[in-house]
Short mmCIF file of C-alpha atoms in Angstrom, two decimals:
data_model
loop_
_atom_site.label_atom_id
_atom_site.label_comp_id
_atom_site.label_asym_id
_atom_site.label_seq_id
_atom_site.Cartn_x
_atom_site.Cartn_y
_atom_site.Cartn_z
CA MET P 86 -2.79 -2.79 25.65
CA ASN P 87 0.54 -4.14 24.46
CA GLY P 88 3.52 -2.66 26.26
CA ASN P 89 5.65 -0.23 24.29
CA LEU P 90 4.27 -1.15 20.86
CA HIS P 91 3.14 1.78 18.73
CA CYS P 92 1.06 1.85 15.58
CA PRO P 93 3.35 2.00 12.50
CA LEU P 94 0.83 4.20 10.69
CA CYS P 95 -0.10 6.90 13.20
CA GLY P 96 2.38 6.29 16.03
CA ASP P 97 -0.29 5.96 18.71
CA GLY P 98 0.46 3.62 21.61
CA ARG P 99 -3.14 2.57 22.18
CA VAL P 100 -3.10 -0.84 20.53
CA GLU P 101 -5.18 -3.90 21.36
CA ASP P 102 -5.24 -7.58 20.49
CA PHE P 103 -7.22 -8.20 17.32
CA TYR P 104 -6.50 -11.81 16.34
CA ARG P 105 -3.91 -14.53 16.88
CA ASP P 106 -3.14 -17.72 14.97
CA ARG P 107 -0.39 -20.32 15.26
CA ARG P 108 1.97 -18.14 13.20
CA ARG P 109 1.53 -14.58 14.38
CA GLN P 110 -0.18 -12.08 16.65
CA TYR P 111 -2.21 -9.26 15.08
CA LEU P 112 -2.84 -5.96 16.84
CA ARG P 113 -5.26 -3.14 16.10
CA CYS P 114 -4.64 0.55 16.65
CA VAL P 115 -7.46 2.13 18.63
CA HIS P 116 -6.75 5.54 17.06
CA CYS P 117 -6.53 4.90 13.28
CA GLY P 118 -7.80 1.31 13.00
CA LEU P 119 -4.71 -0.19 11.34
CA VAL P 120 -4.24 -3.92 11.99
CA PHE P 121 -0.57 -4.91 12.12
CA VAL P 122 1.85 -7.56 13.33
CA PRO P 123 4.56 -6.71 15.89
CA PRO P 124 8.09 -6.26 14.50
CA ARG P 125 9.28 -9.61 15.89
CA TYR P 126 7.38 -11.27 13.03
CA TYR P 127 9.07 -9.31 10.25
CA LEU P 128 11.16 -11.32 7.79
CA GLY P 129 14.77 -10.35 7.17
CA SER P 130 15.52 -8.59 3.88
CA ALA P 131 16.90 -11.73 2.20
CA GLU P 132 13.91 -13.82 3.30
CA GLU P 133 11.49 -11.14 2.18
CA LYS P 134 13.04 -10.80 -1.26
CA ALA P 135 13.06 -14.60 -1.66
CA GLU P 136 9.27 -14.53 -1.19
CA TYR P 137 8.89 -11.81 -3.84
CA ASP P 138 11.14 -13.70 -6.25
CA LEU P 139 8.53 -16.46 -6.27
CA HIS P 140 5.98 -14.13 -7.86
CA ARG P 141 5.50 -14.51 -11.60
CA ASN P 142 3.96 -11.23 -12.66
CA GLU P 143 5.04 -10.61 -16.23
CA VAL P 144 4.58 -7.23 -17.92
CA ASP P 145 2.63 -8.70 -20.85
CA ASP P 146 0.52 -11.20 -18.90
CA PRO P 147 -3.16 -10.51 -19.82
CA GLY P 148 -4.51 -11.74 -16.49
CA TYR P 149 -2.12 -9.57 -14.52
CA ARG P 150 -3.05 -6.56 -16.64
CA ARG P 151 -6.75 -7.17 -16.01
CA PHE P 152 -6.01 -7.26 -12.29
CA LEU P 153 -4.08 -3.97 -12.45
CA SER P 154 -6.77 -2.32 -14.58
CA ARG P 155 -8.89 -2.06 -11.43
CA LEU P 156 -6.57 0.80 -10.46
CA ALA P 157 -5.32 1.88 -13.89
CA ASP P 158 -8.73 2.53 -15.46
CA PRO P 159 -10.13 4.92 -12.81
CA LEU P 160 -6.77 6.65 -12.47
CA LEU P 161 -6.47 7.21 -16.22
CA ALA P 162 -9.95 8.74 -16.22
CA ARG P 163 -8.84 11.38 -13.71
CA ILE P 164 -5.27 12.46 -14.52
CA PRO P 165 -4.32 14.97 -17.24
CA SER P 166 -2.71 13.91 -20.51
CA ALA P 167 1.05 13.28 -20.53
CA ALA P 168 1.16 13.34 -16.72
CA ARG P 169 4.27 12.58 -14.68
CA GLY P 170 3.94 9.66 -12.30
CA LEU P 171 5.74 7.24 -10.02
CA ASP P 172 5.04 3.53 -9.65
CA PHE P 173 6.13 2.89 -6.05
CA GLY P 174 6.91 -0.74 -5.26
CA CYS P 175 6.82 -1.68 -8.93
CA GLY P 176 8.32 -5.15 -8.40
CA PRO P 177 10.41 -7.07 -10.94
CA GLY P 178 7.73 -6.83 -13.65
CA PRO P 179 6.39 -3.24 -13.73
CA ALA P 180 3.24 -3.99 -15.72
CA LEU P 181 1.22 -1.08 -14.34
CA ALA P 182 3.92 1.38 -15.38
CA ALA P 183 3.89 -0.14 -18.86
CA MET P 184 0.11 0.26 -19.08
CA LEU P 185 0.31 3.90 -18.01
CA LYS P 186 3.15 4.61 -20.42
CA GLU P 187 1.12 3.08 -23.25
CA ALA P 188 -1.59 5.61 -22.37
CA GLY P 189 0.89 8.45 -22.93
CA HIS P 190 2.16 9.15 -19.42
CA GLN P 191 5.71 9.39 -18.05
CA VAL P 192 6.31 6.89 -15.25
CA SER P 193 9.33 6.58 -12.96
CA LEU P 194 9.95 3.36 -11.05
CA TYR P 195 10.92 2.65 -7.48
CA ASP P 196 11.20 -0.62 -5.59
CA VAL P 197 13.40 -1.22 -2.56
CA PHE P 198 14.48 -4.62 -3.93
CA TYR P 199 14.24 -4.33 -7.72
CA ARG P 200 14.55 -0.61 -8.56
CA PRO P 201 16.27 1.01 -5.54
CA ASP P 202 16.80 4.40 -7.20
CA ALA P 203 16.36 6.84 -4.33
CA GLU P 204 16.76 9.78 -6.70
CA VAL P 205 13.22 9.30 -8.02
CA LEU P 206 11.94 9.93 -4.48
CA GLN P 207 13.30 13.49 -4.69
CA ARG P 208 10.99 14.49 -7.58
CA SER P 209 7.40 15.71 -7.70
CA TYR P 210 4.62 13.87 -9.52
CA GLN P 211 1.07 14.36 -10.71
CA PHE P 212 0.18 10.80 -9.75
CA ILE P 213 1.72 8.01 -7.68
CA THR P 214 0.63 4.38 -7.64
CA ALA P 215 1.25 1.65 -5.08
CA THR P 216 -0.40 -1.63 -6.02
CA GLU P 217 -0.23 -4.46 -3.48
CA VAL P 218 2.52 -2.56 -1.64
CA VAL P 219 1.29 -0.93 1.57
CA GLU P 220 0.55 -4.25 3.28
CA HIS P 221 4.30 -5.04 3.08
CA LEU P 222 5.55 -1.80 4.63
CA HIS P 223 7.24 -1.96 8.03
CA GLU P 224 6.81 1.81 8.45
CA PRO P 225 3.72 2.71 6.42
CA GLY P 226 3.31 6.08 8.13
CA LEU P 227 6.74 7.28 7.02
CA ALA P 228 6.46 5.81 3.52
CA LEU P 229 3.04 7.30 2.83
CA GLU P 230 4.11 10.69 4.16
CA GLN P 231 7.09 10.60 1.79
CA LEU P 232 4.84 9.82 -1.17
CA TRP P 233 2.39 12.55 -0.17
CA GLU P 234 5.22 15.07 -0.11
CA ASN P 235 6.21 13.95 -3.63
CA LEU P 236 2.67 14.49 -4.91
CA GLU P 237 1.78 17.81 -6.51
CA PRO P 238 -1.38 19.70 -5.46
CA GLY P 239 -4.35 18.22 -7.29
CA GLY P 240 -2.46 14.97 -7.84
CA TYR P 241 -3.63 11.44 -7.12
CA LEU P 242 -2.20 8.72 -4.90
CA GLY P 243 -3.64 5.42 -6.10
CA ILE P 244 -3.52 2.48 -3.70
CA MET P 245 -4.51 -1.13 -4.26
CA THR P 246 -4.68 -3.32 -1.17
CA LYS P 247 -7.29 -5.62 0.32
CA LEU P 248 -9.18 -4.13 3.26
CA VAL P 249 -9.86 -5.48 6.73
CA ARG P 250 -13.52 -5.77 7.70
CA ASP P 251 -13.77 -7.42 11.12
CA ALA P 252 -12.09 -10.06 13.28
CA GLU P 253 -14.49 -12.80 12.23
CA SER P 254 -13.77 -12.43 8.52
CA PHE P 255 -10.08 -11.81 9.27
CA ALA P 256 -9.85 -15.29 10.79
CA ARG P 257 -10.79 -16.81 7.41
CA TRP P 258 -8.84 -14.29 5.31
CA HIS P 259 -6.12 -15.75 3.07
CA TYR P 260 -4.49 -12.32 2.78
CA LYS P 261 -3.12 -12.45 6.32
CA ASN P 262 -1.26 -15.73 5.62
CA ASP P 263 1.44 -14.19 3.44
CA PRO P 264 4.44 -13.75 5.78
CA THR P 265 5.42 -10.52 4.01
CA HIS P 266 2.02 -8.95 4.77
CA VAL P 267 2.46 -7.03 8.02
CA CYS P 268 -0.03 -4.12 7.82
CA PHE P 269 -3.72 -4.39 7.03
CA PHE P 270 -5.72 -1.27 6.32
CA SER P 271 -9.44 -0.84 6.76
CA GLU P 272 -11.57 1.74 5.01
CA SER P 273 -11.67 3.66 8.30
CA SER P 274 -7.84 3.72 8.35
CA TRP P 275 -7.81 5.42 4.97
CA LEU P 276 -10.57 7.83 6.00
CA TRP P 277 -8.51 8.78 9.06
CA TRP P 278 -5.38 9.23 6.92
CA ALA P 279 -7.23 11.38 4.37
CA ARG P 280 -8.74 13.62 7.07
CA GLN P 281 -5.29 14.39 8.48
CA ARG P 282 -4.24 15.77 5.10
CA ALA P 283 -7.47 17.37 3.90
CA ALA P 284 -7.42 14.86 1.04
CA SER P 285 -10.43 13.65 -0.88
CA LEU P 286 -10.93 9.88 -0.90
CA GLU P 287 -12.69 7.59 -3.33
CA ARG P 288 -13.06 3.86 -2.75
CA ILE P 289 -13.48 1.98 -6.01
CA GLY P 290 -14.55 -1.64 -5.83
CA ALA P 291 -13.21 -3.89 -3.10
CA ASP P 292 -9.56 -2.88 -2.98
CA VAL P 293 -8.79 0.42 -4.72
CA ILE P 294 -8.39 3.72 -2.88
CA LEU P 295 -7.80 7.02 -4.72
CA LEU P 296 -6.58 9.93 -2.61
CA ARG P 297 -6.47 13.38 -4.17
CA LYS P 298 -4.28 16.13 -2.78
CA ALA P 299 -6.10 19.44 -2.34
CA GLN P 300 -5.30 22.19 -4.80
CA GLY P 301 -2.99 24.84 -3.40
CA LEU P 302 -1.63 22.63 -0.61
CA CYS P 303 1.88 21.19 -0.31
#
């Protein structure tokens, strides 16, 4: 176990060593299965934003749109027409929001660095998306709980993030090398999270998770 460290997803203090390289230590929560780095490895806000500013994800880039369609297509097949949604962590080029708007939906934007409009986090939505976001969160438990509260009964929370399999594959995994990636979910982490909220879960492909809020529940 690792002193006073607690899992940033579930808050449990039962954490164990999972992997270590020359850059960082990675811990695993025994309770929910989240793999995470201790807070001493977090970048400062300016350093973190500088990393994101290096990304070149343009709204009209065909390759980027194909990548995002892995979440957009199954989500569009499930939500009602003219639905109200939120693209959480939209980044400087909100291509997913543009794709959903083109399909006839209303989409609000939030990003702590590029669209820091806290007012949109006070509304309710029929769908919420977070593509390549949760792995950056320092407090994923709090952030996901906030989004779940914003979601209407029957609504969908669509997540895109690469999933941890085991320590052996983790050692070779490029995804862990990004210094802004601090939380790594496994499928079992999402199953645990869904069970706590009586949510239905669908895994689509390698990296898309759709969580549906039960009807009649807040």
